[in-house]
CSV table of C-alpha atoms and ligand atoms in Angstrom, one decimal:
chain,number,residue,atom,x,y,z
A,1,UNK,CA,24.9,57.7,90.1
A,2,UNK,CA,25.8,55.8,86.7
A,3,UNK,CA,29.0,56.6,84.7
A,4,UNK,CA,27.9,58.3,81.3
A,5,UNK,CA,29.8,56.9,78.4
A,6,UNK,CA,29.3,57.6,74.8
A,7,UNK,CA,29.7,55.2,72.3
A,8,UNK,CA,31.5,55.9,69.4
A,9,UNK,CA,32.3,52.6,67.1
A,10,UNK,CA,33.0,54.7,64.1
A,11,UNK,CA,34.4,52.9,60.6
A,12,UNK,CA,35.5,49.9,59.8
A,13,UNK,CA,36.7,47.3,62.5
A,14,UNK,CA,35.9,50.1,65.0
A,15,UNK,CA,32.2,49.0,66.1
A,16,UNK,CA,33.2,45.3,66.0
A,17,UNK,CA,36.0,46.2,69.0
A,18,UNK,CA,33.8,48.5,70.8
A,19,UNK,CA,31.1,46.1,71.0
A,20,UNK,CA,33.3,43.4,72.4
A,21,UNK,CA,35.1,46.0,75.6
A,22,UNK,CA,30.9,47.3,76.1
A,23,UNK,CA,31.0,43.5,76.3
A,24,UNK,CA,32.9,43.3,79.4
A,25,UNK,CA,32.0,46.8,80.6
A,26,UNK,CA,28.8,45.4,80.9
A,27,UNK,CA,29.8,41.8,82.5
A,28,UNK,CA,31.8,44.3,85.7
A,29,UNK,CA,28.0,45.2,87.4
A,30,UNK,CA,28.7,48.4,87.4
A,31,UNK,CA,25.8,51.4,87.0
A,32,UNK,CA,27.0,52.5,83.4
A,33,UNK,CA,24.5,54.5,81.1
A,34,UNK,CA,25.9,54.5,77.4
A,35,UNK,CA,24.8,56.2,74.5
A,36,UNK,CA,25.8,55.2,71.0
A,37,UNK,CA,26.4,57.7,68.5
A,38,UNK,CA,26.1,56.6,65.1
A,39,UNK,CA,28.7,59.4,63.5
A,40,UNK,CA,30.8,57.8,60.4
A,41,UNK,CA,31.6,57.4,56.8
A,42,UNK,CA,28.4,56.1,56.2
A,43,UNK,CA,26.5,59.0,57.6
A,44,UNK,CA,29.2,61.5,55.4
A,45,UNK,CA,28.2,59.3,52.8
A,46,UNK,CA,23.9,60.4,53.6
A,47,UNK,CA,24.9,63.8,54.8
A,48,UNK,CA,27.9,65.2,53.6
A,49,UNK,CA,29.2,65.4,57.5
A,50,UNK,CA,31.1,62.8,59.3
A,51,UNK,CA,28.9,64.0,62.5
A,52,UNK,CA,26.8,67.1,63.5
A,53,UNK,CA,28.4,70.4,63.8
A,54,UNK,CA,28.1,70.7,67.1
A,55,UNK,CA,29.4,67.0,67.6
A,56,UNK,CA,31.6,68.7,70.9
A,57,UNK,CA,28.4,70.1,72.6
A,58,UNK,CA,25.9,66.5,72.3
A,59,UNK,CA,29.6,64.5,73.6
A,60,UNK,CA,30.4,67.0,76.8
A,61,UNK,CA,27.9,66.0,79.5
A,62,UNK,CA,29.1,62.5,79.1
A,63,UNK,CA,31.4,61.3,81.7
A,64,UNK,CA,33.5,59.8,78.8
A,65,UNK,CA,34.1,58.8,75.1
A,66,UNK,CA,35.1,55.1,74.6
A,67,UNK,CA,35.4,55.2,70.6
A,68,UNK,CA,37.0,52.1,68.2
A,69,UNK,CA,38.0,54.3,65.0
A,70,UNK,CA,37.7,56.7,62.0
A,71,UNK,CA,37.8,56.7,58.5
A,72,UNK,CA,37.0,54.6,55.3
A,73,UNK,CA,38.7,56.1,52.6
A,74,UNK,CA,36.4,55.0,50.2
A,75,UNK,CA,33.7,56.9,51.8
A,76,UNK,CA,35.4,60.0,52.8
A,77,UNK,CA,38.9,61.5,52.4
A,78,UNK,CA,40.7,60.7,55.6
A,79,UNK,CA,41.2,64.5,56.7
A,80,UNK,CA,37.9,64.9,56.2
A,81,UNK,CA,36.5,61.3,58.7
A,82,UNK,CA,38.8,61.9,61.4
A,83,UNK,CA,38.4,65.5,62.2
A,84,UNK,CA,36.3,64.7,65.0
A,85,UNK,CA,38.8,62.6,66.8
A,86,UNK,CA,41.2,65.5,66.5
A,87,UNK,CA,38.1,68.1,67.0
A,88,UNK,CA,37.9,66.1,70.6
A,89,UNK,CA,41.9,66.7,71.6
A,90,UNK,CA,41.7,69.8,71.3
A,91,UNK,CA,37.8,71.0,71.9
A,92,UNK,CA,38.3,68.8,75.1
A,93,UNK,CA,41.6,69.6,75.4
A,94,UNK,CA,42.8,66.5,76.0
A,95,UNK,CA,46.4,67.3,76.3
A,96,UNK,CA,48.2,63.8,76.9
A,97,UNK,CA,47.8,60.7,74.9
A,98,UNK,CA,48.3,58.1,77.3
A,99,UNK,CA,49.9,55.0,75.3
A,100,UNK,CA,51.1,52.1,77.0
A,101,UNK,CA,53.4,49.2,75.5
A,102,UNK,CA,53.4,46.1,77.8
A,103,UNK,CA,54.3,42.6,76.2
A,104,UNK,CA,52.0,40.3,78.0
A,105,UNK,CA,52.6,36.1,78.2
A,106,UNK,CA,51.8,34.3,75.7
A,107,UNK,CA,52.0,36.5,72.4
A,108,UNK,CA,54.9,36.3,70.3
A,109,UNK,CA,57.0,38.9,70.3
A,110,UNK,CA,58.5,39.5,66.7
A,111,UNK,CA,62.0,41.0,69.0
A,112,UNK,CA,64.9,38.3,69.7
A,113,UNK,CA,65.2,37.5,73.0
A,114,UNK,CA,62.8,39.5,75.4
A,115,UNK,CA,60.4,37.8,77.8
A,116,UNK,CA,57.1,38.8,78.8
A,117,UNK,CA,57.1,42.0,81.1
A,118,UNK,CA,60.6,42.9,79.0
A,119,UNK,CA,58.7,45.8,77.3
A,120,UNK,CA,56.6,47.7,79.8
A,121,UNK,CA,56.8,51.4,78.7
A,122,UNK,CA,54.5,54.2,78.2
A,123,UNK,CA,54.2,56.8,75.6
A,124,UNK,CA,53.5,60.2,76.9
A,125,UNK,CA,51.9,62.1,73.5
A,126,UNK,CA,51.2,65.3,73.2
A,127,UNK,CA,47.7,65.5,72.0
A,128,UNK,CA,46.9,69.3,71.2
A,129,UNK,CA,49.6,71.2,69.2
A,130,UNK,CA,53.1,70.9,68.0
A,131,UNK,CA,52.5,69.1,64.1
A,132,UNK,CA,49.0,69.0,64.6
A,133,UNK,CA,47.9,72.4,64.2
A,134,UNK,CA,45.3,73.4,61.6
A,135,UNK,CA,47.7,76.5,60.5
A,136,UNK,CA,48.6,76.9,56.8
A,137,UNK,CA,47.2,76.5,53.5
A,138,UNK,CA,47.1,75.7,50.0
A,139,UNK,CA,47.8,78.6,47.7
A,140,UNK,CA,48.5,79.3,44.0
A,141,UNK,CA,46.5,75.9,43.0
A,142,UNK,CA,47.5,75.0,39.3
A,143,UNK,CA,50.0,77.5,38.7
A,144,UNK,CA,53.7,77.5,39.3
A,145,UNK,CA,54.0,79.1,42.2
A,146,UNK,CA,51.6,76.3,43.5
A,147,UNK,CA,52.4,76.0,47.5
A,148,UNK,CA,51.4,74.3,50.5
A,149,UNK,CA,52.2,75.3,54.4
A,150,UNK,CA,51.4,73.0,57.3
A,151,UNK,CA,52.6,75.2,60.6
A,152,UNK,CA,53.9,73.6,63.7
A,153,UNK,CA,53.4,75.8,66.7
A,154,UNK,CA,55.3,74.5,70.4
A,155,UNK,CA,53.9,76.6,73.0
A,156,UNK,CA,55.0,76.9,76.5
A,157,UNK,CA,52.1,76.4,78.0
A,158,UNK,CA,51.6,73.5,75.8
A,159,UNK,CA,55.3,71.8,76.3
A,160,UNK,CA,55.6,72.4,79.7
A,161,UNK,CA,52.2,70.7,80.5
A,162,UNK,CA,53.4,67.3,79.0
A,163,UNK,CA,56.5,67.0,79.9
A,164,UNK,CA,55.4,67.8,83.6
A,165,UNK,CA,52.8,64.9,83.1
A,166,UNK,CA,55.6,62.6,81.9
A,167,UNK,CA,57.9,63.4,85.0
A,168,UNK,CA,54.6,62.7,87.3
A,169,UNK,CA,54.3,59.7,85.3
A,170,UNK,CA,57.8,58.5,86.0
A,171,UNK,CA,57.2,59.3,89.5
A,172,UNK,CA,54.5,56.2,90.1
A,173,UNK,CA,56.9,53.7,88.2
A,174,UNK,CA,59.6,51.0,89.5
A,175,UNK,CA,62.1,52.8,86.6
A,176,UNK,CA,61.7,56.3,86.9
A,177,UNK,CA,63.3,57.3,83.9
A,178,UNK,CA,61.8,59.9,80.8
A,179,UNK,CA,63.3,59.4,77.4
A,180,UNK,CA,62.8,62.6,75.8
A,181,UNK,CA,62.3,62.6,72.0
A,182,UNK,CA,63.1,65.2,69.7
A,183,UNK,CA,64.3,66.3,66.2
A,184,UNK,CA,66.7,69.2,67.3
A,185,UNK,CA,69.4,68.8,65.2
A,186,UNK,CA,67.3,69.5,62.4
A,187,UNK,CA,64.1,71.7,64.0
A,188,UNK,CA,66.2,74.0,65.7
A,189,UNK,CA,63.4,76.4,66.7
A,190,UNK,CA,61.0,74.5,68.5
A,191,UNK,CA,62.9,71.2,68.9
A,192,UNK,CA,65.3,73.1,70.5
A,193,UNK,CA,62.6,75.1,72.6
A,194,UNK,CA,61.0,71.3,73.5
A,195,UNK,CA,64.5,70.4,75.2
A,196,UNK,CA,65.5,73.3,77.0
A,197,UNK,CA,61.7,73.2,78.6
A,198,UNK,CA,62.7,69.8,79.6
A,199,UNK,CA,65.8,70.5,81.8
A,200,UNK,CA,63.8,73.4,83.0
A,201,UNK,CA,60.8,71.0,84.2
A,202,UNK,CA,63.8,68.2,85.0
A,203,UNK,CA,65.2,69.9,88.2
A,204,UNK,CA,61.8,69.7,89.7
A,205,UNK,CA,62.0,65.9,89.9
A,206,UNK,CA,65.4,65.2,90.8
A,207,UNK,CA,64.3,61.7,91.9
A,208,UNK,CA,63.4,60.7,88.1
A,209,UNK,CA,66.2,60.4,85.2
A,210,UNK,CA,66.0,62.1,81.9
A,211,UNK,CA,67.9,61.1,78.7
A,212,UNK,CA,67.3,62.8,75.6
A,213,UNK,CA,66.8,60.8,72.1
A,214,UNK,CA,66.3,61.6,68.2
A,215,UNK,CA,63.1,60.2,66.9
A,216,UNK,CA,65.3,58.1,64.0
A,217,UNK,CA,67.6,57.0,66.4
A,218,UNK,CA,64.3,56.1,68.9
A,219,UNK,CA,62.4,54.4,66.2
A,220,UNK,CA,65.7,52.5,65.9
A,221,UNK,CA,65.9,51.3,69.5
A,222,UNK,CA,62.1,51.0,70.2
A,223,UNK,CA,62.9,47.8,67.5
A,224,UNK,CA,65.9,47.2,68.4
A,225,UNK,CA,65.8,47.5,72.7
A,226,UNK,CA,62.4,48.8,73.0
A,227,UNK,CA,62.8,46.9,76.8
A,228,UNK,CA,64.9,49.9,77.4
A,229,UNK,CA,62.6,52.3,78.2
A,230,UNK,CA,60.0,53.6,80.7
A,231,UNK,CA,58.7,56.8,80.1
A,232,UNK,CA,58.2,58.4,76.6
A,233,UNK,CA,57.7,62.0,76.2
A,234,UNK,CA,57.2,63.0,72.6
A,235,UNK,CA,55.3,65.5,70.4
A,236,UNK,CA,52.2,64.7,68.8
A,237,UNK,CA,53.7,63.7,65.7
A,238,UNK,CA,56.4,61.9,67.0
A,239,UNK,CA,54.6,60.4,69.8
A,240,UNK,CA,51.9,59.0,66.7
A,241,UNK,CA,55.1,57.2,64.8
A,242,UNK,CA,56.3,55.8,67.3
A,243,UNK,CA,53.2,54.2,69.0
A,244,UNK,CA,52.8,52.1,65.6
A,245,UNK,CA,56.2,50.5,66.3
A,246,UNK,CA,55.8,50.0,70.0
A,247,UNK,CA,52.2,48.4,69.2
A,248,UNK,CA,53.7,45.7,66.8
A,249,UNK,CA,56.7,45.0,69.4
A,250,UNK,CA,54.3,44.1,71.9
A,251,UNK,CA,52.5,42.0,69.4
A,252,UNK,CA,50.2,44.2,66.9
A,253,UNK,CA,48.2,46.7,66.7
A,254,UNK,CA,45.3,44.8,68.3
A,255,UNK,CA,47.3,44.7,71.8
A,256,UNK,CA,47.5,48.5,72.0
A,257,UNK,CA,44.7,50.7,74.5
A,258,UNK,CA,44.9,54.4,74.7
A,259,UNK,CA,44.2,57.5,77.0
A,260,UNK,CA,43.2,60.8,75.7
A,261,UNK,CA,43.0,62.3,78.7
A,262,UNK,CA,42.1,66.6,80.0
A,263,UNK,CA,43.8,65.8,83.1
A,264,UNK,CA,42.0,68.7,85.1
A,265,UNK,CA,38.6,66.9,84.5
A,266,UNK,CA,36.7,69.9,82.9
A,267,UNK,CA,35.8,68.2,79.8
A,268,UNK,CA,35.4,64.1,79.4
A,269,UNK,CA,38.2,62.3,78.4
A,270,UNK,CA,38.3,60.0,75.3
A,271,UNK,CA,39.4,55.8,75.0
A,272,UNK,CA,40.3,54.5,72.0
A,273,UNK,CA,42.7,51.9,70.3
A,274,UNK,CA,45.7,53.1,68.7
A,275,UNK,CA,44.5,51.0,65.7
A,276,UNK,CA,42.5,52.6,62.9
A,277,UNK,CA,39.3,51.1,60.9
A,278,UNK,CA,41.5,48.5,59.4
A,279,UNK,CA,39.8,48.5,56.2
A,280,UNK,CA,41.6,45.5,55.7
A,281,UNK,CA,40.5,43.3,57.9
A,282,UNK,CA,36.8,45.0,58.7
A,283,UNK,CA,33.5,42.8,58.5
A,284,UNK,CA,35.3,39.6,58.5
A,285,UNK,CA,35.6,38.8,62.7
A,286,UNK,CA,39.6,39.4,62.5
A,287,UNK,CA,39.8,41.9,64.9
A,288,UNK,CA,41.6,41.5,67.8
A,289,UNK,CA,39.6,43.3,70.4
A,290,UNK,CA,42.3,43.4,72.9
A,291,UNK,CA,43.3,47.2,72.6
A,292,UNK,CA,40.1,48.3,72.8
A,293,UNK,CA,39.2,46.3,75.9
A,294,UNK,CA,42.8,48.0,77.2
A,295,UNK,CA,41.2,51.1,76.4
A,296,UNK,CA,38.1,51.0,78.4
A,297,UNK,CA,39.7,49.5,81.1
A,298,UNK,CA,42.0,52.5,81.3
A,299,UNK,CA,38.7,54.7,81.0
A,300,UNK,CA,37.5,52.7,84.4
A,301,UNK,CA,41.2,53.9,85.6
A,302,UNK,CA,40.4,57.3,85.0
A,303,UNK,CA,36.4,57.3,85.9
A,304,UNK,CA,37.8,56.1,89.2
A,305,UNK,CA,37.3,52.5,89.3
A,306,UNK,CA,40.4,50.9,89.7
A,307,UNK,CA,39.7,47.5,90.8
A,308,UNK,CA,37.5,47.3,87.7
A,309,UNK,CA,40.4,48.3,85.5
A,310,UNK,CA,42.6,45.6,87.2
A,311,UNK,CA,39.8,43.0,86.7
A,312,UNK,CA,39.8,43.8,83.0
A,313,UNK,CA,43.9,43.4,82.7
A,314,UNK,CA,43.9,40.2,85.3
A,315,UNK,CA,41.3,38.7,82.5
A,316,UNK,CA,43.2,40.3,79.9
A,317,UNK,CA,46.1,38.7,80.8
A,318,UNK,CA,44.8,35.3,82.0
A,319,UNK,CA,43.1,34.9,78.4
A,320,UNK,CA,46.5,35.7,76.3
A,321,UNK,CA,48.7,33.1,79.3
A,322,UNK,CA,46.3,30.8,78.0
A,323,UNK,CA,46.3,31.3,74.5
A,324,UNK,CA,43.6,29.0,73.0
A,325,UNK,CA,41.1,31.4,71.7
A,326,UNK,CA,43.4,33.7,69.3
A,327,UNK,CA,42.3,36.1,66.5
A,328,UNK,CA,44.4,35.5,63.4
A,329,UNK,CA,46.6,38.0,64.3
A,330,UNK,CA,47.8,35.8,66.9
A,331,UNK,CA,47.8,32.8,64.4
A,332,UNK,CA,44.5,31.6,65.8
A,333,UNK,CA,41.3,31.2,63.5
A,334,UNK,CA,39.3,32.4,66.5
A,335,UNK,CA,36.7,35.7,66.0
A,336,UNK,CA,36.7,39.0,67.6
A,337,UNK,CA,33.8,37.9,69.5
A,338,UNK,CA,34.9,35.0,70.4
A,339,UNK,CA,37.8,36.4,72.3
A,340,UNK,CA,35.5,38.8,73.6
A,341,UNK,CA,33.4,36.1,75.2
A,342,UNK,CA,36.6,34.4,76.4
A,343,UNK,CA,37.9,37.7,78.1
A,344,UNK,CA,34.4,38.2,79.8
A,345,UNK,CA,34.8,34.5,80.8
A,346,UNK,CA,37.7,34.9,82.8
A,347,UNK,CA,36.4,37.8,84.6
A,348,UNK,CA,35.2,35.8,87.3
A,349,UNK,CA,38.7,34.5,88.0
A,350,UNK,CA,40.2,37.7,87.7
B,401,LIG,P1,45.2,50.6,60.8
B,401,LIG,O1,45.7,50.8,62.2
B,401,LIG,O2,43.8,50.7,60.6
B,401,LIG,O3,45.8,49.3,60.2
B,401,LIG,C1,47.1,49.0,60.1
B,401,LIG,C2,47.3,47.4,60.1
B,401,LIG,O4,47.0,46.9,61.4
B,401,LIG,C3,46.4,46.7,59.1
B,401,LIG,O5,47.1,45.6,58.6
B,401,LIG,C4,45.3,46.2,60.0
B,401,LIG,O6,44.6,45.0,59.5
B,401,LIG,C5,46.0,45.9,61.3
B,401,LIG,N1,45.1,46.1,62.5
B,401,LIG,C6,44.6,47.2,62.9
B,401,LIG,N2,43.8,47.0,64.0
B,401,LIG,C7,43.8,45.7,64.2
B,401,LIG,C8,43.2,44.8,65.1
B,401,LIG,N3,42.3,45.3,66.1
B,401,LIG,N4,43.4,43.5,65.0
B,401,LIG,C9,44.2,43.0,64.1
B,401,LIG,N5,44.8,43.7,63.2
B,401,LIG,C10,44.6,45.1,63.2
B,401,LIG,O7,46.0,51.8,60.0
B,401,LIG,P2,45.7,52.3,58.5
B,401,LIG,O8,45.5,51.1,57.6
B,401,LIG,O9,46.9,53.2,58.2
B,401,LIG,O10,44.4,53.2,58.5
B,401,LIG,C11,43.1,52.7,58.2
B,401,LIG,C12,42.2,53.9,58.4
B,401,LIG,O11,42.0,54.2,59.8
B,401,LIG,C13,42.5,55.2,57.7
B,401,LIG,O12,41.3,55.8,57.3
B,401,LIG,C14,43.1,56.0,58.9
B,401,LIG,O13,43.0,57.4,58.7
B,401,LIG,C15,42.3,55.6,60.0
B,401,LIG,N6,42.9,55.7,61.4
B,401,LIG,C16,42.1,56.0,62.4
B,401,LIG,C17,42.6,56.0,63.7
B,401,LIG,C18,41.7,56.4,64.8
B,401,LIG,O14,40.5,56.5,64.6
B,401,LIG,N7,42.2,56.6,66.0
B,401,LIG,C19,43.9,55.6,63.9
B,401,LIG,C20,44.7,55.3,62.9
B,401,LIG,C21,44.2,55.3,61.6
B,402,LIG,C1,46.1,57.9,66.0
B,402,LIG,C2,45.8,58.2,64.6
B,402,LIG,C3,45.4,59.6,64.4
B,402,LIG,C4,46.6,60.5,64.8
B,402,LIG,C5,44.9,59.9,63.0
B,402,LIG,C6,43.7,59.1,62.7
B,402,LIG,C7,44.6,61.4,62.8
B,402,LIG,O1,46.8,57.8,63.7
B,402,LIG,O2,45.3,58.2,66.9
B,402,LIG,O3,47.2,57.3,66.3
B,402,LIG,O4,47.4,60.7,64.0
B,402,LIG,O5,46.6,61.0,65.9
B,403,LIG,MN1,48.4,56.7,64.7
């Protein structure tokens, strides 16, 4: 039976990623069926919508999602292009944003003094609440009283369920240690909530440590030591911030692959860089591919196939040791393609 994977390139840089991890998908001989879904600014531009209104019900007999990114501003407002990315979190309720940070050899690391492997952590995100919530509203336009209201809602269900996955998390690494970040001394209703919930969960796994941090004082230290930590646990919000920074200590956002992941399996799961369309850089080959080859291979994790993942990092990381085909992110004049080819070239000795 093949693996069903849609295809979602999206905006900007996004299809020029995609194309290079389908690439290597395609280079592992494994039975994988795609289907690529053509759902962007330039269809909002032909159609008013960014994809079909019932985008969720063509995407959930696929086994998975493996999209590169959303949003052009100049076609669309950006609420408006990525609504579908945040449709998926929470229509597939895919809980936890799975972001790791690992500073391989051979890229420069803009932080004094940390060696490759230094910075091996992993952002637990929670994906389907907390800032995110579509509760509020606009009122009293062009008066005085004009207002807007954006609600954060916490819920039990929704807390415990994350912090549980970052203690399980935890549990499978050399450290063992969740760094817990909140804003309580200034939310004191659900930031407060978020850390009693996480002593409650934290005497279940008495083999694991917990320390609790404030998101300024953690977007501090993820500069300044970001070799210090393991585990992350943060809400959705917070756990988007900080993902940025740990991206461009580990070298940029090109380096950085993510998970979104409905753990129980129910709905598919969704891969994507942490990146956006960079509207900068798109249609010029400056992409670094990197993340989103990350990303699918933690999608061949997921769908199972863990020697195909590891393939995928071993050539990953044999590429980067080497160093001599490097986007200009890297300070190389080398195209996204061309790493792409590179990468799949290395498979063989991966
Ligand atoms: P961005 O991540 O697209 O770009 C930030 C910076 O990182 C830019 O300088 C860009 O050139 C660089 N960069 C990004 N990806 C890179 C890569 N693969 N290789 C080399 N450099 C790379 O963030 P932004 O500029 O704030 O957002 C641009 C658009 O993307 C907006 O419309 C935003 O809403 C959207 N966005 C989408 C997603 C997503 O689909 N998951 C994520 C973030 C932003
Ligand atoms: C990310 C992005 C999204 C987010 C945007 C595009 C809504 O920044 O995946 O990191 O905030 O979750
Ligand atoms: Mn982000």
């Amino acid at each position: 039976m093949a693996y069903k994977i849609a295809l979602y390139p999206g905006d900007g840089v996004g299809p020029e990623v995609v194309a290079e991890a389908r690439k290597i998908l395609d280079a592992l001989g494994l039975p994988l069926e795609y289907r690529a879904l053509d759902w962007n600014t330039t269809l909002y531009a032909k159609t008013g919508a960014c994809a079909p209104a019932d985008y969720l019900e063509q995407m959930r007999p696929f086994d998975a999602i493996l999209l590169g990114a959303l949003g052009d501003a100049k076609n669309a407002p950006d609420h408006v292009s990525i609504e579908p990315l945040l449709g998926m979190r929470k229509g597939f309720d895919q809980y936890v944003n799975i972001r790791p940070a690992l500073l391989y050899e051979g890229v420069d690391c803009p932080i004094r003094n940390v060696k490759p492997y230094d910075i091996d952590m992993v952002v637990i995100r929670e994906n389907t609440e907390g800032e995110y919530t579509t509760m509020g509203g606009r009122h009293y336009a062009g008066t005085p009283h004009e207002a807007a209201m954006q609600v954060s809602y916490f819920t039990r269900m929704g807390t415990e369920r994350i912090l549980r996955y970052a203690f399980e998390t935890a549990r499978t690494r050399k450290r063992k240690h969740v760094t817990s970040i909140t804003k309580s001394n200034a939310l004191k209703y659900a930031m407060v909530f978020w850390d009693g919930l996480t002593e409650e969960v934290a005497k279940d796994y008495p083999d694991v440590s917990l320390s609790h941090m404030l998101v300024d004082a953690a977007a501090m230290n993820f500069v300044r030591t970001p070799q210090s930590f393991d585990v992350v646990v943060a809400s959705n919000l917070f756990g988007d911030i900080l993902t940025d920074i740990a991206a461009i200590v580990i070298g940029g956002m090109g380096f950085a692959g993510s998970a979104n992941i409905n753990p129980t399996r129910e709905f598919p799961s969704m891969f994507e860089p942490v990146h956006g369309s960079a509207p900068d850089i798109a249609g010029s080959g400056k992409a670094n591919p990197i993340a989103a080859v990350l990303s699918a291979a933690m999608m061949m994790e997921f769908l199972g196939e863990p020697g195909a993942a590891g393939k995928i990092r071993k050539a990953v990381q044999l590429h980067l040791a080497e160093g001599k085909v490097r986007t200009p992110d890297r300070g190389g004049k080398n195209t996204t393609s061309e790493v792409g080819d590179d990468i799949r070239g290395k498979l063989e000795k991966a």
